[in-house]
PDB file of C-alpha atoms in Angstrom:
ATOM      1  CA  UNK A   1       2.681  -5.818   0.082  1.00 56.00           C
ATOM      2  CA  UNK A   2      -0.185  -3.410  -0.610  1.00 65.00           C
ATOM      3  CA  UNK A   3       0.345  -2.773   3.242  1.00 47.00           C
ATOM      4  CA  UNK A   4       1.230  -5.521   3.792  1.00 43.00           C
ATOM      5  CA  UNK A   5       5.285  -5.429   4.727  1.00 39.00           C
ATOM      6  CA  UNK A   6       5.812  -2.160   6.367  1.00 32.00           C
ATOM      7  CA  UNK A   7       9.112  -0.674   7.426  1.00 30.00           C
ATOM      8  CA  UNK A   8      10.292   0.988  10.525  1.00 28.00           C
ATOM      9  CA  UNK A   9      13.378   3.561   9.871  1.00 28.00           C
ATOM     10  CA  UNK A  10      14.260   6.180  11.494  1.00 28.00           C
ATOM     11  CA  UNK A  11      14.225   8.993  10.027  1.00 29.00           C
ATOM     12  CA  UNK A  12      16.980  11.822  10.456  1.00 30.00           C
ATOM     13  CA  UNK A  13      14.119  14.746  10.405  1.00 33.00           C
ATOM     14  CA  UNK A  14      13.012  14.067  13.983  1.00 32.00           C
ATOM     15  CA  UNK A  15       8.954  14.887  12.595  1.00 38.00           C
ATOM     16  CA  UNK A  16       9.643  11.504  10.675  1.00 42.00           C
ATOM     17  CA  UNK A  17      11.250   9.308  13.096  1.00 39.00           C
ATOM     18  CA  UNK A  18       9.916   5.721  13.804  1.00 39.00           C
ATOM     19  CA  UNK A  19       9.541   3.588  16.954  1.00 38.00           C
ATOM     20  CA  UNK A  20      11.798   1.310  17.322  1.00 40.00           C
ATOM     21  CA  UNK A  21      11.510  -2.770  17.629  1.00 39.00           C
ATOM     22  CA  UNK A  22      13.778  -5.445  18.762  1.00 39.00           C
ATOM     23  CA  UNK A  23      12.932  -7.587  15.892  1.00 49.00           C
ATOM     24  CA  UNK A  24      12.053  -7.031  12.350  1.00 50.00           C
ATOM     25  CA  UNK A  25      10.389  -9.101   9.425  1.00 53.00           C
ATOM     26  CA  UNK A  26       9.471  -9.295   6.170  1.00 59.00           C
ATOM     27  CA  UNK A  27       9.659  -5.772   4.609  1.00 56.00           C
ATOM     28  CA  UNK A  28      10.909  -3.857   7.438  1.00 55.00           C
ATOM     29  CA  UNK A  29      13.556  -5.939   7.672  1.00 58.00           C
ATOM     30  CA  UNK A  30      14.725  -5.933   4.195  1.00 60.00           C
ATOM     31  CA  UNK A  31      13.756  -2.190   4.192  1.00 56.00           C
ATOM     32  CA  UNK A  32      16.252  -1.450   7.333  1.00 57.00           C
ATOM     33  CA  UNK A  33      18.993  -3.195   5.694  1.00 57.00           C
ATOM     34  CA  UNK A  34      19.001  -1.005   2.712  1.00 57.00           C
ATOM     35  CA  UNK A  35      19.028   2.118   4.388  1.00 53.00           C
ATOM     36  CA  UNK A  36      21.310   0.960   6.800  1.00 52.00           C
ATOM     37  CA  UNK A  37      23.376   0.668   3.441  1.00 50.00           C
ATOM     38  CA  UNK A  38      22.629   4.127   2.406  1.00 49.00           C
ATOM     39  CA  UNK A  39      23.170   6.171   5.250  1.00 49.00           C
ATOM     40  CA  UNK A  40      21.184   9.073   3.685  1.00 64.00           C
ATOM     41  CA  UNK A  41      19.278  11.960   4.724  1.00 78.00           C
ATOM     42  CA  UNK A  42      15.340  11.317   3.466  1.00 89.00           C
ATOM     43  CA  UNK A  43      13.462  14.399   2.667  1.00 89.00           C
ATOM     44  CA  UNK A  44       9.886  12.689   3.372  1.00 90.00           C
ATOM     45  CA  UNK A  45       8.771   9.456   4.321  1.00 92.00           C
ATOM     46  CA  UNK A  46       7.211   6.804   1.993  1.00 94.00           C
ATOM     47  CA  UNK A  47       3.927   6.160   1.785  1.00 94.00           C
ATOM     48  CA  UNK A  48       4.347   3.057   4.025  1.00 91.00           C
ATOM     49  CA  UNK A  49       5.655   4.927   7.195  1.00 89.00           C
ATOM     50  CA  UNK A  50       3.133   7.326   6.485  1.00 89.00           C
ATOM     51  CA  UNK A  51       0.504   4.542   6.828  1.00 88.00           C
ATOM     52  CA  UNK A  52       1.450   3.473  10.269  1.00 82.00           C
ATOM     53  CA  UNK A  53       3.567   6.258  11.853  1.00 71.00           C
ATOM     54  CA  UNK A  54       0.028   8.377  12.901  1.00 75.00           C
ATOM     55  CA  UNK A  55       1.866  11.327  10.991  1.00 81.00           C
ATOM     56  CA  UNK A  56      -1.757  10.614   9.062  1.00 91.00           C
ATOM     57  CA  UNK A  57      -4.622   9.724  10.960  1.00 93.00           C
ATOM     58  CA  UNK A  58      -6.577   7.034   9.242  1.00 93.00           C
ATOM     59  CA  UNK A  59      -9.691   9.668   8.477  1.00 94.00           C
ATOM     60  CA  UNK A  60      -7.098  11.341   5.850  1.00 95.00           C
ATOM     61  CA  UNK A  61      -6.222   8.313   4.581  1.00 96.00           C
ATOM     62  CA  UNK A  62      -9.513   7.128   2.986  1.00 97.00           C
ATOM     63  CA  UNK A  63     -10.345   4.937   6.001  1.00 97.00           C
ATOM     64  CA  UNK A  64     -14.296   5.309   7.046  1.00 97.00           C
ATOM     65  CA  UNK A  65     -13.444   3.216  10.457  1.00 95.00           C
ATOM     66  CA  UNK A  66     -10.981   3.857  13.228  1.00 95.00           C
ATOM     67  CA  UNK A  67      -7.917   1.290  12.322  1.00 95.00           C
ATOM     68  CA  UNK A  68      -4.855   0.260  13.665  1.00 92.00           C
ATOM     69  CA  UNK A  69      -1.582  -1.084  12.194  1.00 92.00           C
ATOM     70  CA  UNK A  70       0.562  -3.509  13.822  1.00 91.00           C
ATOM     71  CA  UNK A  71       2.470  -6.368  13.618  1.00 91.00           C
ATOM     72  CA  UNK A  72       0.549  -9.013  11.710  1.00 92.00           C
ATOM     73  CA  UNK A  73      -1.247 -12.245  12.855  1.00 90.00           C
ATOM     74  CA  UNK A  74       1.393 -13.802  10.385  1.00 87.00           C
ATOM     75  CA  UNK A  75       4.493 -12.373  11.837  1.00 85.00           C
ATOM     76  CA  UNK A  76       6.503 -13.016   8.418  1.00 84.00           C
ATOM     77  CA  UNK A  77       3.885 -10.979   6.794  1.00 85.00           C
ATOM     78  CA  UNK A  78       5.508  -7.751   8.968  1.00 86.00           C
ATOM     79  CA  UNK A  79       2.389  -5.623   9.751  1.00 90.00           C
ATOM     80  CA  UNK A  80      -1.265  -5.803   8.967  1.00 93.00           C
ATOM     81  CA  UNK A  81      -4.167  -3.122   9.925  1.00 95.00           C
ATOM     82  CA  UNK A  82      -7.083  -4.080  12.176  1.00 96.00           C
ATOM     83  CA  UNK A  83     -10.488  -2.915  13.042  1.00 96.00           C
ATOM     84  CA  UNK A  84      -9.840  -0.429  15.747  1.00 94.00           C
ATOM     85  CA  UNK A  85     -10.816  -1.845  19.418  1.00 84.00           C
ATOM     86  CA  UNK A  86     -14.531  -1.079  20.565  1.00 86.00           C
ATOM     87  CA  UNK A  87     -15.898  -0.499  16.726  1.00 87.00           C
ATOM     88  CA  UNK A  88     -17.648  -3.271  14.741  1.00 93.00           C
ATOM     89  CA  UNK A  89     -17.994  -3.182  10.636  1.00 96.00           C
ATOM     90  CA  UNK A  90     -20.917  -4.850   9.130  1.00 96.00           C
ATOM     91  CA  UNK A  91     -21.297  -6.700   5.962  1.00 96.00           C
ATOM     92  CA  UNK A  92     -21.520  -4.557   3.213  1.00 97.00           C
ATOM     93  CA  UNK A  93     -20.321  -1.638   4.517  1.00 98.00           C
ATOM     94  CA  UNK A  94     -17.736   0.678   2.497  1.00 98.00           C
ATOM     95  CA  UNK A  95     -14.585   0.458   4.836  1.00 98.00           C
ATOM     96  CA  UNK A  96     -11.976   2.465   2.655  1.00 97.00           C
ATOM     97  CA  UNK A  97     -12.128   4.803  -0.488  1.00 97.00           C
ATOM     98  CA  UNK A  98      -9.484   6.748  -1.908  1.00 97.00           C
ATOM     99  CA  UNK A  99      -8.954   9.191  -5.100  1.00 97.00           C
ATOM    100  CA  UNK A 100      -7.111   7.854  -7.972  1.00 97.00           C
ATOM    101  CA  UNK A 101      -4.283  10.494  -8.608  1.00 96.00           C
ATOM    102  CA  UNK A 102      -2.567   9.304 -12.189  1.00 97.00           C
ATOM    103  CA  UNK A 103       1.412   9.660 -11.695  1.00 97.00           C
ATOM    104  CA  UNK A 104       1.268  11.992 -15.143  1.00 97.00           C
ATOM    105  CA  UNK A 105      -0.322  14.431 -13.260  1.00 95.00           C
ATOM    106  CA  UNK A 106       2.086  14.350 -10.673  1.00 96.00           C
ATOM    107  CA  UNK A 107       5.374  17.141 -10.511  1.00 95.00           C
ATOM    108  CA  UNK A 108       6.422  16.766  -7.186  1.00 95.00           C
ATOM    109  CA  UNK A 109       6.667  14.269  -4.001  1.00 94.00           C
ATOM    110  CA  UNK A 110       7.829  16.300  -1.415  1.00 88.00           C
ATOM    111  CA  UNK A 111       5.205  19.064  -1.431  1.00 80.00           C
ATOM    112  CA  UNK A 112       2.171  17.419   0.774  1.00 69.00           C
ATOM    113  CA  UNK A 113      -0.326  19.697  -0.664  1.00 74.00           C
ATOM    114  CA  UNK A 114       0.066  18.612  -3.967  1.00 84.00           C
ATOM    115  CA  UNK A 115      -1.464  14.859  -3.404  1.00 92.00           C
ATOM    116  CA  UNK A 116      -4.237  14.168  -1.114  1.00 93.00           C
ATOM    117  CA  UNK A 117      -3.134  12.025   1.744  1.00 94.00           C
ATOM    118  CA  UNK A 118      -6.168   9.721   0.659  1.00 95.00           C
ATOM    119  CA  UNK A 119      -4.797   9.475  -2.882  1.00 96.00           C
ATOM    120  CA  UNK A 120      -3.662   6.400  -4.577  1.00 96.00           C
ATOM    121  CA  UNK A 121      -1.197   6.927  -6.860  1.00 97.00           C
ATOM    122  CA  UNK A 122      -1.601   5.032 -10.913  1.00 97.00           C
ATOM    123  CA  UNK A 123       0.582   4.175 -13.034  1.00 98.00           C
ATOM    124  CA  UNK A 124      -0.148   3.841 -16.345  1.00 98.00           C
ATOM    125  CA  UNK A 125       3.255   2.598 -17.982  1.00 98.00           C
ATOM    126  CA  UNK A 126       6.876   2.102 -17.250  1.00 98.00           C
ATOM    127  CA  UNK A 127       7.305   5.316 -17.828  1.00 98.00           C
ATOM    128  CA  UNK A 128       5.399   6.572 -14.904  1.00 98.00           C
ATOM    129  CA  UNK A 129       6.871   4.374 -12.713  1.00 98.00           C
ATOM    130  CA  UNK A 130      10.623   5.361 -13.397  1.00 98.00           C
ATOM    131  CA  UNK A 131       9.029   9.076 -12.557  1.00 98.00           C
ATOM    132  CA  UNK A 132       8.476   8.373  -9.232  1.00 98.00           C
ATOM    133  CA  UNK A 133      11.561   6.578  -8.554  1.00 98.00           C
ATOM    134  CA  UNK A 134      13.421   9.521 -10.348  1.00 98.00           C
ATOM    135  CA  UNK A 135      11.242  12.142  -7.954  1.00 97.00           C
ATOM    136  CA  UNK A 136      11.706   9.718  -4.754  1.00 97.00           C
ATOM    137  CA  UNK A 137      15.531   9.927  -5.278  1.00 96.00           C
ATOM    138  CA  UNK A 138      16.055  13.222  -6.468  1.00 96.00           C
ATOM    139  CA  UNK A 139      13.933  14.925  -4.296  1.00 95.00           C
ATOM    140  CA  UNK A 140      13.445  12.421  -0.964  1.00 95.00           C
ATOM    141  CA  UNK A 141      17.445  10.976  -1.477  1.00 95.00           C
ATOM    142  CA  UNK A 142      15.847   7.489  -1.686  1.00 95.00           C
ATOM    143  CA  UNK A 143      18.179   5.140  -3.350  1.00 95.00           C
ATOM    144  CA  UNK A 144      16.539   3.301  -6.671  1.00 97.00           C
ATOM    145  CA  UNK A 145      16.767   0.363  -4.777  1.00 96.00           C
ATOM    146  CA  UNK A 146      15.090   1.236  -2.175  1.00 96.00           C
ATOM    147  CA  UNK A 147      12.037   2.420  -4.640  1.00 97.00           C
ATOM    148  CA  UNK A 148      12.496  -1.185  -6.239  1.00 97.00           C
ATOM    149  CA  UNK A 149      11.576  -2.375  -2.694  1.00 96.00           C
ATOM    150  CA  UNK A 150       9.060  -0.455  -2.011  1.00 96.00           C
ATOM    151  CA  UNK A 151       7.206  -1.714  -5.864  1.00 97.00           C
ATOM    152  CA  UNK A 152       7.982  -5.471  -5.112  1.00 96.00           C
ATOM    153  CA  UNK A 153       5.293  -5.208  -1.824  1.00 93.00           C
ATOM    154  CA  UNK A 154       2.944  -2.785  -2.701  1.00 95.00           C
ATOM    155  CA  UNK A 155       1.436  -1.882  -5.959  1.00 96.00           C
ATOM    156  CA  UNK A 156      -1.147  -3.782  -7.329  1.00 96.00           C
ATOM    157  CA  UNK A 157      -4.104  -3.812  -9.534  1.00 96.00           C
ATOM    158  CA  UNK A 158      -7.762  -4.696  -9.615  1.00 94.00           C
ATOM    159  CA  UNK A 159      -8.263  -3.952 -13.815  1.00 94.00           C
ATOM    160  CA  UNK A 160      -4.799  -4.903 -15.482  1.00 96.00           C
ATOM    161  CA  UNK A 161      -4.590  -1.913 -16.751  1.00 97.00           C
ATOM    162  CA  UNK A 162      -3.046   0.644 -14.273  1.00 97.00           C
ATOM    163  CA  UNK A 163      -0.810  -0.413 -11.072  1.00 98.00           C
ATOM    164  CA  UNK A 164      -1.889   1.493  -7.888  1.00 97.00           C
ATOM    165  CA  UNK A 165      -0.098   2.532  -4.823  1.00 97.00           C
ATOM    166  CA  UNK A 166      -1.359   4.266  -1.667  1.00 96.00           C
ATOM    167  CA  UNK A 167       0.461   7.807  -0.850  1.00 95.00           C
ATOM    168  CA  UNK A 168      -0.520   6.528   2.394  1.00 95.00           C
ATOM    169  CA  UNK A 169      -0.599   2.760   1.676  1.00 94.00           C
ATOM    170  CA  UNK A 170      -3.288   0.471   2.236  1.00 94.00           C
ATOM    171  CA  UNK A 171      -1.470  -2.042   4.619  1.00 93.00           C
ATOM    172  CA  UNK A 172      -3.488  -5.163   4.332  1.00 95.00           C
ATOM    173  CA  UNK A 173      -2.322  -8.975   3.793  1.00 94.00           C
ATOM    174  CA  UNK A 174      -3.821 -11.548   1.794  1.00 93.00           C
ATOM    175  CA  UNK A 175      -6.367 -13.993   3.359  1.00 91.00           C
ATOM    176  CA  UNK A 176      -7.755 -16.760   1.174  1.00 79.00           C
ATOM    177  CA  UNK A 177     -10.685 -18.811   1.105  1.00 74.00           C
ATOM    178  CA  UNK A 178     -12.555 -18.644   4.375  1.00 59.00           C
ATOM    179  CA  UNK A 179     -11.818 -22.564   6.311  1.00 54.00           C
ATOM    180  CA  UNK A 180     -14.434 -24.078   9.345  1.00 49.00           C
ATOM    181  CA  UNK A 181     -11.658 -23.594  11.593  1.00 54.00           C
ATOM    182  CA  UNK A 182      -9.800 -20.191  10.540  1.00 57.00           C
ATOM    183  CA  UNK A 183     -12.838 -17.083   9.344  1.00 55.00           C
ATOM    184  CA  UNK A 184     -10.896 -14.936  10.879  1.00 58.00           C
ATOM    185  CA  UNK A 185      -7.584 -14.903   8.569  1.00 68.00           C
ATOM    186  CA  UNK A 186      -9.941 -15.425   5.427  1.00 88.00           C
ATOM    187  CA  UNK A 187     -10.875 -12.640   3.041  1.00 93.00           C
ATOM    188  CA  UNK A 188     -12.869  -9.764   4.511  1.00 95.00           C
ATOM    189  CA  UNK A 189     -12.495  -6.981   2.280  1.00 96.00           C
ATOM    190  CA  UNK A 190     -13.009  -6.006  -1.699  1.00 95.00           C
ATOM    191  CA  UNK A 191     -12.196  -3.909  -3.899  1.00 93.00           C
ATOM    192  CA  UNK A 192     -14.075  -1.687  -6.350  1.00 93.00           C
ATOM    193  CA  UNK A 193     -13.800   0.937  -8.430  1.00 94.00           C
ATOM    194  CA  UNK A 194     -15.971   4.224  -8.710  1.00 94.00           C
ATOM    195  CA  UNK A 195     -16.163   7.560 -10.333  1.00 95.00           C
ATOM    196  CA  UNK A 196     -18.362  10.490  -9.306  1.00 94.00           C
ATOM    197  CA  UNK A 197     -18.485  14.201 -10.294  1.00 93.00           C
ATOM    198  CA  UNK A 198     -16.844  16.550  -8.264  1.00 90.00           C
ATOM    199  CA  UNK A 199     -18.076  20.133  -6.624  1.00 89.00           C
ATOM    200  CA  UNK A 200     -16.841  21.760 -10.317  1.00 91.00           C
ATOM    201  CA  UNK A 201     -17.891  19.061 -12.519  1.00 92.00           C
ATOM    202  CA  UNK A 202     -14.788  17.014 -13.115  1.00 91.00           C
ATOM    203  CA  UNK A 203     -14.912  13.380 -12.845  1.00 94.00           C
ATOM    204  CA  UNK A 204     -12.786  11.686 -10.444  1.00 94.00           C
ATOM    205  CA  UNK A 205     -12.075   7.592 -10.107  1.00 95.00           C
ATOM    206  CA  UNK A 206     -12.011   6.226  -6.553  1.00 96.00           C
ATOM    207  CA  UNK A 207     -10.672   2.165  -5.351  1.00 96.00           C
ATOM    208  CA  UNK A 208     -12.935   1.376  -2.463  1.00 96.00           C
ATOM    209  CA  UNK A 209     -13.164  -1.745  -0.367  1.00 97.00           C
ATOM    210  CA  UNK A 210     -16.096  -3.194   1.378  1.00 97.00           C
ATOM    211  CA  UNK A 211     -16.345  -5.786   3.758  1.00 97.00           C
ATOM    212  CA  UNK A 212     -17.507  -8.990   2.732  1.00 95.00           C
ATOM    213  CA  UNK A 213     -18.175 -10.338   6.201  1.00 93.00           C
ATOM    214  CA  UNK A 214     -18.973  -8.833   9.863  1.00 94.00           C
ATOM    215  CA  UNK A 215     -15.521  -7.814  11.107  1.00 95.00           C
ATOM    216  CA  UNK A 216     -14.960  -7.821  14.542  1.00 94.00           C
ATOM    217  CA  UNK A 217     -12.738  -5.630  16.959  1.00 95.00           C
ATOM    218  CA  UNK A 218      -9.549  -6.538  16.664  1.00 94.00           C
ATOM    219  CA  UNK A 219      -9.955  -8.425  13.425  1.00 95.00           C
ATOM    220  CA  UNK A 220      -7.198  -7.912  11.124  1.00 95.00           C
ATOM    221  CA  UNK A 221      -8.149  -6.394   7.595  1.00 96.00           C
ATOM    222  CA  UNK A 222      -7.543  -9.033   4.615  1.00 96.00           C
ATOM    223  CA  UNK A 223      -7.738  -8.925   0.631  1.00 94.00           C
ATOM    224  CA  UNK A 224      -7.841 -11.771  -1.809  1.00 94.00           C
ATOM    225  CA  UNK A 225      -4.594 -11.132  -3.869  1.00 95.00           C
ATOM    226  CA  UNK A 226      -5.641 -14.190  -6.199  1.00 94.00           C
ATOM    227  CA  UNK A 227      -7.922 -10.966  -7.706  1.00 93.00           C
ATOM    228  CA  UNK A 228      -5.385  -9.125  -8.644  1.00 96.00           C
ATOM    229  CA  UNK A 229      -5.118  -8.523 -12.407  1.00 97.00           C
ATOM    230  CA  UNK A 230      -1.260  -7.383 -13.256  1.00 98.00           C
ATOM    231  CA  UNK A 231      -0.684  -5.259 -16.382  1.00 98.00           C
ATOM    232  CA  UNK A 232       2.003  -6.561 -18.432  1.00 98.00           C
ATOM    233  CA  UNK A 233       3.870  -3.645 -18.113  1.00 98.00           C
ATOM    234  CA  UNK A 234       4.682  -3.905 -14.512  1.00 98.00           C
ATOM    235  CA  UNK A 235       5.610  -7.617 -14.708  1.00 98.00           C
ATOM    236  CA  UNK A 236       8.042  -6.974 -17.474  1.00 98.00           C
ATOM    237  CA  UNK A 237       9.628  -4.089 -15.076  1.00 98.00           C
ATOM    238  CA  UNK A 238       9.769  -6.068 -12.046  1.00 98.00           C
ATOM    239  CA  UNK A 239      11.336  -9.137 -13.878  1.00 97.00           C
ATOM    240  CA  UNK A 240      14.455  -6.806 -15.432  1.00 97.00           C
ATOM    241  CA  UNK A 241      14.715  -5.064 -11.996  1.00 97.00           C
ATOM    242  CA  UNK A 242      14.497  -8.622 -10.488  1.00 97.00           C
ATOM    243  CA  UNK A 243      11.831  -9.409  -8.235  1.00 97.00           C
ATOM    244  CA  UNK A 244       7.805 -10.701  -8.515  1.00 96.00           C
ATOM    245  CA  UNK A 245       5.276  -8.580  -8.194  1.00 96.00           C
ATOM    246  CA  UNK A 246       2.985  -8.672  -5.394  1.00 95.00           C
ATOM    247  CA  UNK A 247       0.436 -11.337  -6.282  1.00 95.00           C
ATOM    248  CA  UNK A 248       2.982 -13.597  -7.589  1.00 95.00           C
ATOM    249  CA  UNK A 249       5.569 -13.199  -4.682  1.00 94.00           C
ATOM    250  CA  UNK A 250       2.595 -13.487  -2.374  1.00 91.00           C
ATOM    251  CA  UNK A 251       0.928 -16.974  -3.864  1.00 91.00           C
ATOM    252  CA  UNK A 252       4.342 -18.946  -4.541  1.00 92.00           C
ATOM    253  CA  UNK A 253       4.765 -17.926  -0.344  1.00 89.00           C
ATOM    254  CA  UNK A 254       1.145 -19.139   0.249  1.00 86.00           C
ATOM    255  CA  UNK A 255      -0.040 -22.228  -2.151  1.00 87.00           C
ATOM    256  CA  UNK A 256       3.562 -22.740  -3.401  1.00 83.00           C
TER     257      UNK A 256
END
């Protein structure tokens, strides 16, 4: 899920490989089974083993705090990302930002200079999202499947408009209403959006998320995914390429 579900693979190019666990859930696991299935060569990794390999450190990724990501508090969930040991975040501060970079803009995957590793990627229509799957297979040797995968856990959107996807993803789970007995698995972050001028004058968008609540160290990171506003576009691609999107996959698991 937006983060939520990472995979471990490993990688042939030894600057991509992956540590390796005993067990698997969620979307590792269903990750490793399809590229156990394609037995391919992958020219770069997606933006989910980007997120947790440390390939990125979290600075480059939009993050203001030291975080870590690791297996979740709920294990089916796969991994989650967590206030780094010895730091505390207040209420009200801003805990992540990163650059909107629309997919129409984009030519290439492979070349890491040509998105910022704090982007988020948009897509605007179908049409940009069968780009990236077409430049994640023709130039990374991803299987469309594979690309299916990695759309049914983590794009989402906050304005039902445009579906966003960290190059570097964000790797948080959903947490609901906060309950007497259980803060700590309740919402803690939200999201906004912002624009600002740039250096040469040129507007730029930004999703940023700010903590709603103290947050602890150790404290896993968690979004409300009830807020998440689908476009229609995206829920008429994921239902002829078969699967829910993230905020309905993720409430029928949760409230049923």
């Amino acid at each position: 899920m937006i983060g939520t579900r990472l995979f471990q693979r490993a990688f042939s190019q030894p600057a991509f490989s992956q540590p390796a666990f005993t067990q698997l859930s969620g979307y590792e696991a269903e990750l490793r089974e399809l590229s156990n299935r394609a037995a391919r060569t992958f020219k770069f990794p997606l933006p989910p083993s980007k997120s947790m390999s440390g390939s990125v450190p979290c600075i480059d990724q939009g993050w203001k705090f030291k975080t870590e990501v690791k297996e979740a508090v709920v294990k089916a969930a796969g991994n989650g990302r967590y206030c780094a040991q010895g730091l505390e975040i207040k209420n009200g501060d801003l805990v992540v930002e990163k650059i909107l970079v629309p997919m129409k803009d984009i030519s290439t995957l492979v070349d890491v200079n040509k998105i910022p590793q704090n982007a988020t990627i948009s897509f605007s229509n179908e049409a940009d999202l069968e780009k990236y799957i077409h430049l994640a297979c023709t130039e990374g040797g991803y299987s469309r499947s594979q690309i299916n995968k990695l759309f049914e856990h983590f794009p989402f959107s906050i304005d039902g408009k445009v579906m966003v996807l960290g190059h570097c993803t964000w790797t948080v789970n959903h947490g609901g209403d906060a309950l007497p007995d259980d803060i700590a698995s309740s919402e803690n972050l939200k999201f906004f959006e912002d624009s600002r001028k740039n250096a040469q004058g040129v507007e730029e968008h930004f999703y940023q998320a700010v903590a709603t609540r103290d947050i602890a160290a150790g404290d896993e990171f968690y979004l409300d995914y009830r807020r998440f506003v689908i476009p229609d576009f995206f829920i008429r691609f994921s239902e002829k390429n078969g699967f829910d999107d993230v905020r309905r996959a993720t409430l029928k698991a949760v409230y049923g």
